Amino acid sequence: MNFEHLIQINDLQNPLVETLTRDQLWQGLLHRVEDATPFLPGLESCTIVERHADHLLRKLDFGAAVIHDRVTLHELHWVRFDILPGEQHAGGSLTISIEEPEPAVLFLRFAYTTTFAANPNSEERAYIDYIKSAYHQSDVDCVRVIRTLATSSTQQ
């Protein structure tokens, strides 16, 4: 099953929301690639296992579960996290894309591909709705962490 959503980063009509540049947004996404611990509650460690020209492999240690993923980047445009199938996870992917429909109007699109059935029964539907909600909240938190990182880097 696939699902996605957008989170608005800059609201030029709202002066209370700090405007981020595309580069600040990208740097935040790179931080998530290099050290996902501030972005994923329960993650105990994030280790880069291999670096290649076009991707890297990571080990994510959640204590009770260890997940391996492959991260592919297209600079200043998108990051894709492919969870490698294993004993503890069936696999899936997340692509986070930077969208800019107008200058300085930035959004992040979070697009998920999961192993859930496309047409689940009613019992599975409730679980899937819960998962979607949890992913959305995680993505809102991701943006909050990126904003915090951007603010702290401008104050240094």
Tab-separated table of C-alpha atoms in Angstrom:
chain	number	residue	atom	x	y	z
A	1	MET	CA	0.000	0.000	0.000
A	2	ASN	CA	1.183	3.506	-0.785
A	3	PHE	CA	0.263	6.731	0.976
A	4	GLU	CA	1.683	10.231	1.198
A	5	HIS	CA	1.133	13.664	2.656
A	6	LEU	CA	2.558	17.176	2.469
A	7	ILE	CA	3.808	19.326	5.316
A	8	GLN	CA	4.112	23.036	4.651
A	9	ILE	CA	7.457	24.449	5.741
A	10	ASN	CA	7.175	28.138	4.894
A	11	ASP	CA	4.024	30.183	5.196
A	12	LEU	CA	4.904	33.581	3.780
A	13	GLN	CA	1.571	34.932	5.106
A	14	ASN	CA	2.463	34.029	8.690
A	15	PRO	CA	5.401	36.025	10.108
A	16	LEU	CA	5.353	33.909	13.293
A	17	VAL	CA	6.666	30.855	11.417
A	18	GLU	CA	10.380	31.159	10.735
A	19	THR	CA	11.139	30.830	7.033
A	20	LEU	CA	13.649	28.138	6.123
A	21	THR	CA	15.737	28.035	2.975
A	22	ARG	CA	15.907	25.003	0.730
A	23	ASP	CA	19.493	24.500	1.911
A	24	GLN	CA	18.478	24.556	5.604
A	25	LEU	CA	15.779	22.010	4.853
A	26	TRP	CA	18.268	19.836	2.973
A	27	GLN	CA	20.814	20.071	5.810
A	28	GLY	CA	18.120	18.883	8.212
A	29	LEU	CA	17.361	15.899	5.973
A	30	LEU	CA	21.078	15.102	5.787
A	31	HIS	CA	21.205	15.182	9.571
A	32	ARG	CA	18.393	12.597	9.608
A	33	VAL	CA	20.487	10.431	7.261
A	34	GLU	CA	23.674	10.702	9.318
A	35	ASP	CA	22.088	10.398	12.782
A	36	ALA	CA	18.414	9.474	12.882
A	37	THR	CA	18.249	9.267	16.711
A	38	PRO	CA	16.705	12.760	17.225
A	39	PHE	CA	14.096	11.939	14.569
A	40	LEU	CA	12.962	8.454	15.604
A	41	PRO	CA	11.758	7.935	19.185
A	42	GLY	CA	13.088	4.704	20.628
A	43	LEU	CA	16.080	4.584	18.298
A	44	GLU	CA	19.127	3.805	20.416
A	45	SER	CA	21.751	4.137	17.698
A	46	CYS	CA	22.182	4.787	13.995
A	47	THR	CA	25.350	3.392	12.445
A	48	ILE	CA	26.534	4.008	8.890
A	49	VAL	CA	27.672	0.549	7.750
A	50	GLU	CA	28.767	1.386	4.187
A	51	ARG	CA	29.093	4.515	2.052
A	52	HIS	CA	28.884	4.376	-1.740
A	53	ALA	CA	28.840	7.069	-4.409
A	54	ASP	CA	25.062	6.937	-4.800
A	55	HIS	CA	23.788	5.501	-1.491
A	56	LEU	CA	24.672	4.385	2.007
A	57	LEU	CA	23.673	1.478	4.216
A	58	ARG	CA	22.689	1.960	7.857
A	59	LYS	CA	21.938	-0.135	10.909
A	60	LEU	CA	19.150	1.227	13.112
A	61	ASP	CA	19.155	-0.237	16.611
A	62	PHE	CA	15.829	0.085	18.435
A	63	GLY	CA	16.938	-2.235	21.251
A	64	ALA	CA	14.351	-4.975	20.723
A	65	ALA	CA	14.674	-4.684	16.936
A	66	VAL	CA	17.525	-3.962	14.552
A	67	ILE	CA	16.623	-2.679	11.100
A	68	HIS	CA	18.916	-2.216	8.123
A	69	ASP	CA	18.152	0.352	5.474
A	70	ARG	CA	19.573	1.775	2.284
A	71	VAL	CA	19.521	5.552	1.880
A	72	THR	CA	19.650	7.159	-1.552
A	73	LEU	CA	19.913	10.922	-2.011
A	74	HIS	CA	19.324	13.367	-4.837
A	75	GLU	CA	20.987	16.518	-3.546
A	76	LEU	CA	18.606	19.322	-2.574
A	77	HIS	CA	15.636	17.347	-3.967
A	78	TRP	CA	14.873	14.079	-2.153
A	79	VAL	CA	16.003	11.350	0.224
A	80	ARG	CA	14.759	7.760	-0.016
A	81	PHE	CA	14.953	5.285	2.857
A	82	ASP	CA	14.478	1.645	1.801
A	83	ILE	CA	14.090	-0.715	4.738
A	84	LEU	CA	15.697	-4.004	3.826
A	85	PRO	CA	13.424	-6.993	4.501
A	86	GLY	CA	14.566	-9.179	7.351
A	87	GLU	CA	13.385	-11.263	10.291
A	88	GLN	CA	12.077	-8.231	12.188
A	89	HIS	CA	10.651	-6.149	9.343
A	90	ALA	CA	8.959	-6.953	6.032
A	91	GLY	CA	10.503	-3.941	4.314
A	92	GLY	CA	9.098	-0.753	2.851
A	93	SER	CA	10.263	2.688	1.874
A	94	LEU	CA	9.924	6.379	2.639
A	95	THR	CA	10.801	9.114	0.184
A	96	ILE	CA	10.997	12.673	1.511
A	97	SER	CA	10.926	15.227	-1.311
A	98	ILE	CA	11.438	18.966	-1.131
A	99	GLU	CA	8.797	20.768	-3.192
A	100	GLU	CA	8.872	24.455	-4.061
A	101	PRO	CA	5.838	25.436	-6.173
A	102	GLU	CA	6.803	29.120	-5.848
A	103	PRO	CA	10.075	30.720	-4.744
A	104	ALA	CA	10.564	30.288	-0.972
A	105	VAL	CA	7.269	28.377	-0.631
A	106	LEU	CA	8.610	25.055	0.588
A	107	PHE	CA	6.884	21.784	1.405
A	108	LEU	CA	8.090	18.330	2.337
A	109	ARG	CA	6.263	15.410	0.718
A	110	PHE	CA	6.461	12.171	2.689
A	111	ALA	CA	5.644	9.183	0.457
A	112	TYR	CA	5.425	5.715	1.997
A	113	THR	CA	5.363	2.299	0.386
A	114	THR	CA	4.408	-0.414	2.865
A	115	THR	CA	3.747	-4.119	2.891
A	116	PHE	CA	0.146	-3.567	4.041
A	117	ALA	CA	-2.581	-4.807	1.718
A	118	ALA	CA	-4.091	-2.211	-0.608
A	119	ASN	CA	-7.650	-3.345	0.217
A	120	PRO	CA	-7.550	-4.475	3.856
A	121	ASN	CA	-10.484	-5.882	5.788
A	122	SER	CA	-12.145	-3.695	8.428
A	123	GLU	CA	-9.933	-4.943	11.259
A	124	GLU	CA	-6.749	-4.227	9.306
A	125	ARG	CA	-8.169	-0.853	8.171
A	126	ALA	CA	-8.232	0.446	11.772
A	127	TYR	CA	-4.630	-0.647	12.256
A	128	ILE	CA	-3.549	0.963	8.981
A	129	ASP	CA	-5.308	4.219	9.911
A	130	TYR	CA	-3.424	4.160	13.209
A	131	ILE	CA	-0.111	3.590	11.378
A	132	LYS	CA	-0.824	6.456	8.973
A	133	SER	CA	-1.575	8.747	11.887
A	134	ALA	CA	1.627	7.705	13.668
A	135	TYR	CA	3.681	8.272	10.520
A	136	HIS	CA	2.124	11.705	10.049
A	137	GLN	CA	2.925	12.665	13.646
A	138	SER	CA	6.478	11.381	13.187
A	139	ASP	CA	6.811	13.547	10.078
A	140	VAL	CA	5.504	16.626	11.925
A	141	ASP	CA	8.118	15.882	14.595
A	142	CYS	CA	10.768	15.531	11.855
A	143	VAL	CA	9.993	19.063	10.660
A	144	ARG	CA	10.157	20.320	14.258
A	145	VAL	CA	13.639	18.775	14.663
A	146	ILE	CA	14.768	20.293	11.343
A	147	ARG	CA	13.546	23.720	12.503
A	148	THR	CA	15.407	23.309	15.799
A	149	LEU	CA	18.608	22.328	13.968
A	150	ALA	CA	18.266	25.282	11.568
A	151	THR	CA	17.730	27.714	14.453
A	152	SER	CA	20.682	26.375	16.448
A	153	SER	CA	23.008	26.537	13.423
A	154	THR	CA	22.126	30.195	12.739
A	155	GLN	CA	22.789	31.107	16.379
A	156	GLN	CA	26.333	29.723	16.330
